Short mmCIF file of C-alpha atoms and ligand atoms in Angstrom, two decimals:
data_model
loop_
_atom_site.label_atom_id
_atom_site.label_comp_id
_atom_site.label_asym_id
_atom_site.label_seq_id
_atom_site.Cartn_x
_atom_site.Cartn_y
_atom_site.Cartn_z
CA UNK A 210 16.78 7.52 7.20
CA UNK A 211 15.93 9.37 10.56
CA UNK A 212 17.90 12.27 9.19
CA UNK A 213 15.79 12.72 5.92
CA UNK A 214 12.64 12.31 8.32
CA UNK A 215 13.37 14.82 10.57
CA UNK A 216 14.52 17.08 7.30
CA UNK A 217 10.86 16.59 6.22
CA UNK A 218 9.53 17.22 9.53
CA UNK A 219 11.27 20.39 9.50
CA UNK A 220 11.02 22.13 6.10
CA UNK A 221 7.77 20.05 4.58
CA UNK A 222 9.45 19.37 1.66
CA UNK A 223 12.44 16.64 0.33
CA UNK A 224 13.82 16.68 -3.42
CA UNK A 225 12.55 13.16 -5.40
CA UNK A 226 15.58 11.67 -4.66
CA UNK A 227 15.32 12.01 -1.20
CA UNK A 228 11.74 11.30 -0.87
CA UNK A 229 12.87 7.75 -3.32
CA UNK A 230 15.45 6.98 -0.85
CA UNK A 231 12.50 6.96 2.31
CA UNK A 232 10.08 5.30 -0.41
CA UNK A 233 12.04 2.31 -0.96
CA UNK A 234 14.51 1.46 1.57
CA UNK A 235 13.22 2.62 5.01
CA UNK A 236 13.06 0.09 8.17
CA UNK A 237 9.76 -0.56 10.52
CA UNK A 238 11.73 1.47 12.84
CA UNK A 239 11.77 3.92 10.09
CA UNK A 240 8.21 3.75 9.99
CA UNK A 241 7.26 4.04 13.91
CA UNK A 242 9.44 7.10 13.92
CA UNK A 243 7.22 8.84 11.13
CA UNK A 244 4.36 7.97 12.36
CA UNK A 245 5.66 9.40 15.85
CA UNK A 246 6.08 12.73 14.27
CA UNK A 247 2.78 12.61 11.87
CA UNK A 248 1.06 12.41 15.30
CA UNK A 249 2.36 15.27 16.35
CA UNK A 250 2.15 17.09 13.50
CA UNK A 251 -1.70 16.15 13.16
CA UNK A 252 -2.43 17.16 16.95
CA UNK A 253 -1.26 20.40 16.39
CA UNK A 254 -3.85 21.15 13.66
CA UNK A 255 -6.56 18.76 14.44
CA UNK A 256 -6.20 17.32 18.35
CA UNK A 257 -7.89 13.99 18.33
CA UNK A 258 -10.68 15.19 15.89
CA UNK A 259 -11.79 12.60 13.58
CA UNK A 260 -13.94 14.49 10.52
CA UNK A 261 -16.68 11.90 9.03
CA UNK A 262 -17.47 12.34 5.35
CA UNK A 263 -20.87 10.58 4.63
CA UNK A 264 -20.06 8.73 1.19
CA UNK A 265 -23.39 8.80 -1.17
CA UNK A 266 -22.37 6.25 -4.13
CA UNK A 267 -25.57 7.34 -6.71
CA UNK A 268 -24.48 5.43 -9.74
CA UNK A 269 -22.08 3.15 -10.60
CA UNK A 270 -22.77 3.34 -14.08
CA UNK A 271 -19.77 4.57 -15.97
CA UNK A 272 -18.50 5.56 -19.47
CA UNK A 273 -14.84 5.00 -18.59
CA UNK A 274 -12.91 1.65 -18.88
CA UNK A 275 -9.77 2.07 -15.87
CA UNK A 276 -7.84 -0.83 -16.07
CA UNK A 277 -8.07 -1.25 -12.37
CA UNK A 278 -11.34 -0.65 -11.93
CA UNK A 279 -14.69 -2.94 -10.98
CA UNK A 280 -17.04 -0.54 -12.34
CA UNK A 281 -15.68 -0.45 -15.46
CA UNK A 282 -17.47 0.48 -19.02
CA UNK A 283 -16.84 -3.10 -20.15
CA UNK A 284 -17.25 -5.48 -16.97
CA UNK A 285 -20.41 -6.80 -18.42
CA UNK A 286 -20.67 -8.78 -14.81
CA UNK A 287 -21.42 -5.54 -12.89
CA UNK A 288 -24.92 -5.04 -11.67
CA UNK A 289 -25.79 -1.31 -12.30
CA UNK A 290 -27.86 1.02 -10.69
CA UNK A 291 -28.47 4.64 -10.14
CA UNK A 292 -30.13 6.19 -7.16
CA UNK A 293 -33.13 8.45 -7.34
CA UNK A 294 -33.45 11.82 -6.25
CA UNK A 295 -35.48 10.73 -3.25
CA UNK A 296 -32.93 7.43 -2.60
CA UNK A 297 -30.06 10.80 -2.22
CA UNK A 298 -32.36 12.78 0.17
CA UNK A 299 -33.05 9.90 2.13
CA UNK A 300 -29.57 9.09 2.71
CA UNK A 301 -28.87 12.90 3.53
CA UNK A 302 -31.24 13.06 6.50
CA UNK A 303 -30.00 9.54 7.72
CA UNK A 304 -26.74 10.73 7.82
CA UNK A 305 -27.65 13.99 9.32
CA UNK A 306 -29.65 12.25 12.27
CA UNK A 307 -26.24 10.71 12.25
CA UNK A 308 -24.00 13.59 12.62
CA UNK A 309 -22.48 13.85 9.27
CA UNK A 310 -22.37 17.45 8.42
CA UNK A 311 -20.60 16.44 4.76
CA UNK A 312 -22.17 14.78 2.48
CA UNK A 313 -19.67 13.19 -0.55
CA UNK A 314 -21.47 12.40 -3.77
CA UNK A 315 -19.54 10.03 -5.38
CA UNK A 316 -20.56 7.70 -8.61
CA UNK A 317 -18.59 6.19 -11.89
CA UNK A 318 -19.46 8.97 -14.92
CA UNK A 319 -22.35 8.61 -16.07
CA UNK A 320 -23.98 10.68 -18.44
CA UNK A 321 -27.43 10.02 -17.44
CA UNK A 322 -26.50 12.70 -14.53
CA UNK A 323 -26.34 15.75 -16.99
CA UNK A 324 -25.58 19.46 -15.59
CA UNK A 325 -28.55 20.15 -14.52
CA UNK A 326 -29.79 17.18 -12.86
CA UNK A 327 -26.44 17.50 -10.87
CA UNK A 328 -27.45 21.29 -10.16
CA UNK A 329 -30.88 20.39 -9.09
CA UNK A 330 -29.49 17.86 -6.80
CA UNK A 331 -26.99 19.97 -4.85
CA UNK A 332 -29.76 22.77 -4.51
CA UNK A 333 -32.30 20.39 -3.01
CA UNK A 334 -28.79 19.38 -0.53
CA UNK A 335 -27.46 22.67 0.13
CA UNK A 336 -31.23 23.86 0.91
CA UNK A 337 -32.14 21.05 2.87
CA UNK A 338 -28.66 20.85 4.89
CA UNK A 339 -27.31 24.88 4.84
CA UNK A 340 -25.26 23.68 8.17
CA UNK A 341 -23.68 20.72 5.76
CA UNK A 342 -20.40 20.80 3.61
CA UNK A 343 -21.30 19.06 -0.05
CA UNK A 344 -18.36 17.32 -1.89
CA UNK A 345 -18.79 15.81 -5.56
CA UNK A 346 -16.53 12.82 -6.64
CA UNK A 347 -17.86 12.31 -10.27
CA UNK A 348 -15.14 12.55 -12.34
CA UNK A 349 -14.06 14.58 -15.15
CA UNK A 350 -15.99 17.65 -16.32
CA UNK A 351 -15.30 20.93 -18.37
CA UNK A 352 -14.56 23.95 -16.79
CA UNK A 353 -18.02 25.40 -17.14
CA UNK A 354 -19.74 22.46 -15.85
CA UNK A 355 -17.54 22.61 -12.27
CA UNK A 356 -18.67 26.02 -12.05
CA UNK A 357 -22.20 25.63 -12.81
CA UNK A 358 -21.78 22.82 -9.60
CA UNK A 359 -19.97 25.31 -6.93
CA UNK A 360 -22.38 28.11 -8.35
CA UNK A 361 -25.18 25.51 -7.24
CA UNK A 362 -23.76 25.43 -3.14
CA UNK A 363 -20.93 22.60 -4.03
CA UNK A 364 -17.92 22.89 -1.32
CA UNK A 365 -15.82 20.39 -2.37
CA UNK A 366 -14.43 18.07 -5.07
CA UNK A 367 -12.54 14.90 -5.15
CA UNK A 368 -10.88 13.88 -7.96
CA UNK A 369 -7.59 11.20 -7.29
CA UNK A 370 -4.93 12.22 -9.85
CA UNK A 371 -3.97 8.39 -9.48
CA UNK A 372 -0.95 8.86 -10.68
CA UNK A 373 1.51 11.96 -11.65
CA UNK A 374 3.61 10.26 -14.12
CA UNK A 375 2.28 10.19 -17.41
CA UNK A 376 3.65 6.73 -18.74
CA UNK A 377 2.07 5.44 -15.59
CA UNK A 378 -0.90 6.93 -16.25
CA UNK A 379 -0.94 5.08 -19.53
CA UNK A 380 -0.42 2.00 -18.07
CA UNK A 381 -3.57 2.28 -15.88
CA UNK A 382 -6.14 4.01 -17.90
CA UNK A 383 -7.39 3.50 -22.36
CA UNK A 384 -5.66 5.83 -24.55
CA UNK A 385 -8.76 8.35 -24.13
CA UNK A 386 -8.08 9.35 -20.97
CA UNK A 387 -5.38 12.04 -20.07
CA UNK A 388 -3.36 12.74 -17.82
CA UNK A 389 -2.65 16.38 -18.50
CA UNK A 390 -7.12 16.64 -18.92
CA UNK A 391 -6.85 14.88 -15.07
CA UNK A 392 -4.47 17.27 -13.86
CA UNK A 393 -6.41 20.78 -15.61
CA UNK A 394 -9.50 19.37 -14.08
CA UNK A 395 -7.64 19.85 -10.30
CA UNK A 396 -6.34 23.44 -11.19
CA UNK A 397 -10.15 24.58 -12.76
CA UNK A 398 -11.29 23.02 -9.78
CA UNK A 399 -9.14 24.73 -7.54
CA UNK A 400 -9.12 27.63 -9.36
CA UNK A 401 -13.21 28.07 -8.84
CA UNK A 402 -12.88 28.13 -5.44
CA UNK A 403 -13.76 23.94 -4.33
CA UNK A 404 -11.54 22.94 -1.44
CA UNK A 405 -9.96 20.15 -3.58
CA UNK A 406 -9.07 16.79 -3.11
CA UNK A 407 -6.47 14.67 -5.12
CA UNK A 408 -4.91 11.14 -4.35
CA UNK A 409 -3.61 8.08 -5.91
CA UNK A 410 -3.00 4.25 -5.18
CA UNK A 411 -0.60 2.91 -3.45
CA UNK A 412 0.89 -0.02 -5.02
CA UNK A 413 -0.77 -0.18 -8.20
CA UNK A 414 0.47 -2.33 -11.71
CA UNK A 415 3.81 -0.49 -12.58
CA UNK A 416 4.04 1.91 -9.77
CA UNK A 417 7.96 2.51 -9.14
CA UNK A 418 9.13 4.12 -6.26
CA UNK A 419 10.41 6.87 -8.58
CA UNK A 420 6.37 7.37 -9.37
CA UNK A 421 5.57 7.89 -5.72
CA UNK A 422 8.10 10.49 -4.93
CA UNK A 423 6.62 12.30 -8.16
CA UNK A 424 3.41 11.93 -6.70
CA UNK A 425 4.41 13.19 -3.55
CA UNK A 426 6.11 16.71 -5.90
CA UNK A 427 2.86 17.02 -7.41
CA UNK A 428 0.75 17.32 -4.36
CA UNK A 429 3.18 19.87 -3.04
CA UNK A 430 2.62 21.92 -6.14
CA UNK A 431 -1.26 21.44 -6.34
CA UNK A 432 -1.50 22.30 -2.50
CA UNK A 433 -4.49 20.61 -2.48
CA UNK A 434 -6.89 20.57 0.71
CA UNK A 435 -7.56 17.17 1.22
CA UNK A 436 -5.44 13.64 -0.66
CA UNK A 437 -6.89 10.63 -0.34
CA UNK A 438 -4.99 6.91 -0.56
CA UNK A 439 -5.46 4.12 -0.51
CA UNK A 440 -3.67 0.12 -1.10
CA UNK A 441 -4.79 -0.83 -4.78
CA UNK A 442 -7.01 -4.06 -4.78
CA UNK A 443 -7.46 -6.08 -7.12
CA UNK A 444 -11.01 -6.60 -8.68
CA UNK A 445 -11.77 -10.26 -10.25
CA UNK A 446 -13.37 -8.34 -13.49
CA UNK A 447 -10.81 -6.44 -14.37
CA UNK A 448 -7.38 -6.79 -16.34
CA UNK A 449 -5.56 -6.45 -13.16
CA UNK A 450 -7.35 -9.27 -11.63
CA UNK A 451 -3.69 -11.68 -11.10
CA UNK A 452 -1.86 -8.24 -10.12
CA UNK A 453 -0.55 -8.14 -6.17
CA UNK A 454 -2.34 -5.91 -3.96
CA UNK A 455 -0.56 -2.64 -2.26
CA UNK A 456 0.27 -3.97 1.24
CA UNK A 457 -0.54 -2.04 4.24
CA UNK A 458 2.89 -0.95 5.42
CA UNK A 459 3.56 0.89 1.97
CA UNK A 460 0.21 3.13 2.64
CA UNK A 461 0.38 3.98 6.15
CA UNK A 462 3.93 5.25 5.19
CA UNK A 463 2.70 7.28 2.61
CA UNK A 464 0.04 8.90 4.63
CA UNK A 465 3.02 9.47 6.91
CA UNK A 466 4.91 11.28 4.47
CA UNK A 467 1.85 13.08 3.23
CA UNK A 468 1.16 14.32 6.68
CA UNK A 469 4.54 15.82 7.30
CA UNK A 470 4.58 17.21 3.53
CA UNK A 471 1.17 18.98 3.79
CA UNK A 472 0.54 19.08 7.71
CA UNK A 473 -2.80 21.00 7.26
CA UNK A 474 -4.51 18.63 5.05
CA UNK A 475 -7.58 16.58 5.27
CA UNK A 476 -6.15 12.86 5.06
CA UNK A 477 -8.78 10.04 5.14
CA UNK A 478 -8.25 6.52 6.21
CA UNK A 479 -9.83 4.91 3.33
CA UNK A 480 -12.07 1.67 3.13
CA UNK A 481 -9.85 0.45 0.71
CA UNK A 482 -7.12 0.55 3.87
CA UNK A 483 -9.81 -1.25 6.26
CA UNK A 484 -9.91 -3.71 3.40
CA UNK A 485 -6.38 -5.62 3.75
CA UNK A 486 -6.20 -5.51 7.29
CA UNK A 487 -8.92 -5.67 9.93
CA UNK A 488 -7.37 -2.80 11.63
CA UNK A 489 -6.09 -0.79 8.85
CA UNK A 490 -8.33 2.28 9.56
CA UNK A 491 -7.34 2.87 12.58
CA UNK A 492 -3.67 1.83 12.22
CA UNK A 493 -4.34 4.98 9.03
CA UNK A 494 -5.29 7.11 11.84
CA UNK A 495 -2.45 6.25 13.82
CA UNK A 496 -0.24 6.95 10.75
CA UNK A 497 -1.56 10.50 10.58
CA UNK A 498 -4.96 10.85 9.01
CA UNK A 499 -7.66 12.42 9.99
CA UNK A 500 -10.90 11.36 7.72
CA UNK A 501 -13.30 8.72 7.41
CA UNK A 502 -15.51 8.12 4.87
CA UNK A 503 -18.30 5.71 6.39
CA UNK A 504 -21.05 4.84 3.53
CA UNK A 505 -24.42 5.83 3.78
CA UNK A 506 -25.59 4.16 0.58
CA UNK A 507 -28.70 2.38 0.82
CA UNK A 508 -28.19 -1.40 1.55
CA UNK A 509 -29.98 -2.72 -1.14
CA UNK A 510 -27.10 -0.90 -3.55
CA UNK A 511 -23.88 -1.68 -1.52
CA UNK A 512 -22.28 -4.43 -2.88
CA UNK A 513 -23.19 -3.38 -6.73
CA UNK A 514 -20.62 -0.35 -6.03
CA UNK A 515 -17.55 -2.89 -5.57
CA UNK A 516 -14.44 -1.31 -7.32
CA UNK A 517 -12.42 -3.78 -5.77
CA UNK A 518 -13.05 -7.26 -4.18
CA UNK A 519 -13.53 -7.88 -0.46
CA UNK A 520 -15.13 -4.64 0.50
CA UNK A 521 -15.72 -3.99 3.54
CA UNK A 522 -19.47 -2.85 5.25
CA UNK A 523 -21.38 -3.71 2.35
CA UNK A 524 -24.13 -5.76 4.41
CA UNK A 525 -23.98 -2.76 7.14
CA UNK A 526 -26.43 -0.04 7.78
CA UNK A 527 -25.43 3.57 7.96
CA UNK A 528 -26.17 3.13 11.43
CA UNK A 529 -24.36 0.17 12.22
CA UNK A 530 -20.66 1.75 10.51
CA UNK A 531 -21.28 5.01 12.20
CA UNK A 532 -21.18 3.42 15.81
CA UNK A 533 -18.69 0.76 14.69
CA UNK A 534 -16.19 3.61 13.68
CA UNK A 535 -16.62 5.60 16.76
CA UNK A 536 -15.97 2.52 18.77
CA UNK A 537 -13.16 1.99 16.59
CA UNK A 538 -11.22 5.49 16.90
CA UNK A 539 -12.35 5.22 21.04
CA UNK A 540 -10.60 2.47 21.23
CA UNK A 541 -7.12 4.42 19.56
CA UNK A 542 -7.82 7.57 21.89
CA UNK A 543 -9.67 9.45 19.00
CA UNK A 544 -12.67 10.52 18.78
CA UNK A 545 -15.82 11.74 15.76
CA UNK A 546 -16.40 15.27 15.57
CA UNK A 547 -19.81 15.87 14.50
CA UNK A 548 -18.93 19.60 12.06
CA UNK A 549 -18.35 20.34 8.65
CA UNK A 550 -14.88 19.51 9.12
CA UNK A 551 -13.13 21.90 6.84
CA UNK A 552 -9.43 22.13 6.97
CA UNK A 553 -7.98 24.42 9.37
CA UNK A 554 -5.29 26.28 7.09
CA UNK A 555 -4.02 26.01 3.89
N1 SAH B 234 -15.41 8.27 -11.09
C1 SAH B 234 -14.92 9.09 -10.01
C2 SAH B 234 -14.84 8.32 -8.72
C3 SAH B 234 -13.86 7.22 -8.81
S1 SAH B 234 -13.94 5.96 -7.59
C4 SAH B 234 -13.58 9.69 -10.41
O1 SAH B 234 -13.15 9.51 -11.53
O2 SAH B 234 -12.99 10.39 -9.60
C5 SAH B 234 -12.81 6.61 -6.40
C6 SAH B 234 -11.40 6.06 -6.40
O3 SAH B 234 -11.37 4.68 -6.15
C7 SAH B 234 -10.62 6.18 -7.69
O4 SAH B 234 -10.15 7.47 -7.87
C8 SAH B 234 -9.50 5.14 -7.52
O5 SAH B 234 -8.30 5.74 -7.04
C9 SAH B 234 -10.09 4.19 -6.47
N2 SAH B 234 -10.14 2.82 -6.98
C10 SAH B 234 -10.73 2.39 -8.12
N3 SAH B 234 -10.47 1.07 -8.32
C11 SAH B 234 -9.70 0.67 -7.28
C12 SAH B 234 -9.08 -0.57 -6.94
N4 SAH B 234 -9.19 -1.64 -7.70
N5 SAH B 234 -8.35 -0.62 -5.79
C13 SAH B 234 -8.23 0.47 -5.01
N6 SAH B 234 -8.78 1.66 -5.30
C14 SAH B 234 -9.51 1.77 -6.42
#
């Protein structure tokens, strides 16, 4: 295995056989060695910088039905609520007392938000916070509504492919939804000019190994600036409520792989990671990210956005998760950079 790592540390790229072969049969030792180099690789770019994202979730109302997912169209158990203009510009100056200097929109889609209440929201933002980065995370939109949004001050856009193979993609998602749509929506977007994120689950019904290493293709041909993973968990309202959860080890080697595949990118540690193990952020870290994506959704709202069970920091103030995460990376020999944190190449 060593000699297919140090392959990928070298050229940044493996053929889907070779990245299957890591995937499914690699050691621990395997695993320490990637990290080893993921480090490195991650220094070069980004020292010990850790970039905060301030995550906004506005609505978790949502016209889609994801298998996987709490929020769901038809969990009928889900508590739903939608943020006011004021609720988002009160979180925005918390945050920016804070030190975020990104703010992440993120919500389920809802069509209550139409284009132009979207529009008016990122002007009030951008004008408010000039100094800040804005990213949106709300889902699938035509062309001409993504570019109404960056025309409005919007930086950035996530949007998690969740998965590259289109049988897969079946599996996880109601006939309605497309794969090829989800994967036009991340050239439009990049094409407009957002710096773009994509992603996917790691251990998710179905996935093969075979899936991952196709995942792992189409982020090299995407070149996206930022991919975001995290361990699938399972939510008690959903159809996937008896499936197993991605284990830790599988994600921190994929943001491993990730790191040496696209060394410039924007990698969070995700909550979903700080979910199965106490450490797991930091051990993500450790593994070669470079993100966190503390919440600064009013408490009230917290545990109503719950696309998986066992979320963690819903009964925490902003305040309280910003201080607990820079003890957290002090305590790895990191440390929170208080900037936009845009990616450094690309
Ligand atoms: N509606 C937006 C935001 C989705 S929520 C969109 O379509 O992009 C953000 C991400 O949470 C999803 O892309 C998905 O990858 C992840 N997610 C949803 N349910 C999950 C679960 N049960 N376990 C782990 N991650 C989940």
């Amino acid at each position: 295995m060593k000699n297919l790592i140090d392959k990928l540390y070298e050229t940044s790229v493996l053929t889907k056989e070779e990245y299957v072969t890591l995937i499914s049969s690699h050691t621990d030792k395997d695993s320490e060695y990637l990290f080893s180099l993921a480090r490195e690789v991650r220094q070069k770019y980004y020292g010990k910088d850790v970039y905060i994202r301030g995550l906004i979730e506005f609505t978790n109302y949502c016209k889609n039905d994801c298998l996987y997912c709490g929020i769901r169209r038809s969990n009928k158990n889900a508590e739903r609520y939608r943020l006011t203009k004021e609720q988002i510009m009160d979180c925005c100056q918390q945050g920016y007392e804070l030190g975020f200097r990104t703010f992440v929109l993120q919500g389920g889609e809802d069509p209550y938000f139409t284009d132009d209440i979207i529009v008016d929201l990122i002007k009030s933002i951008k004008s408010e916070y000039s100094d800040c980065a804005l990213t949106l995370s709300i889902g699938e939109h035509e062309h001409k509504s993504y570019k109404a949004y960056f025309d409005a001050g919007a930086d950035r856009y996530l949007l998690r492919h969740e998965t590259a193979d289109n049988e897969h993609y079946g599996k996880l998602h109601p006939h309605n939804l497309s794969p090829v749509n989800r994967k036009k929506c991340l050239y439009d977007l990049k094409e407009i000019g957002y710096q773009v994120g994509c992603g996917f689950m790691v251990g998710s019904p179905y996935q093969t190994a075979e899936n991952l290493a196709d995942d792992m293709l189409f982020i090299k041909e995407l070149q996206p600036h930022m991919v975001g993973i995290g361990p699938f968990i399972s939510h008690h309202d959903t159809p996937f409520r008896d499936k197993p959860n991605g284990t830790l080890e599988q994600t921190l080697f994929m943001i491993g792989l990730l790191r040496l595949t696209l060394p410039y990118a924007l990698l969070p540690s995700t909550t979903a990671l700080g979910t199965i193990h106490p450490l797991g952020r930091e051990k993500g870290i450790l593994a070669g990210a470079n993100v966190v994506m503390p919440n600064l959704s009013p408490r009230s709202v917290r545990k109503k956005y719950l696309l998986y069970d066992n979320k963690i920091c819903t009964g925490d103030e902003a305040a309280e998760c910003r201080f607990c995460l820079n003890k957290r990376m002090e305590s790895i020999g990191y440390n929170i950079a208080v900037t936009r944190g845009d990616v450094k190449q690309i």
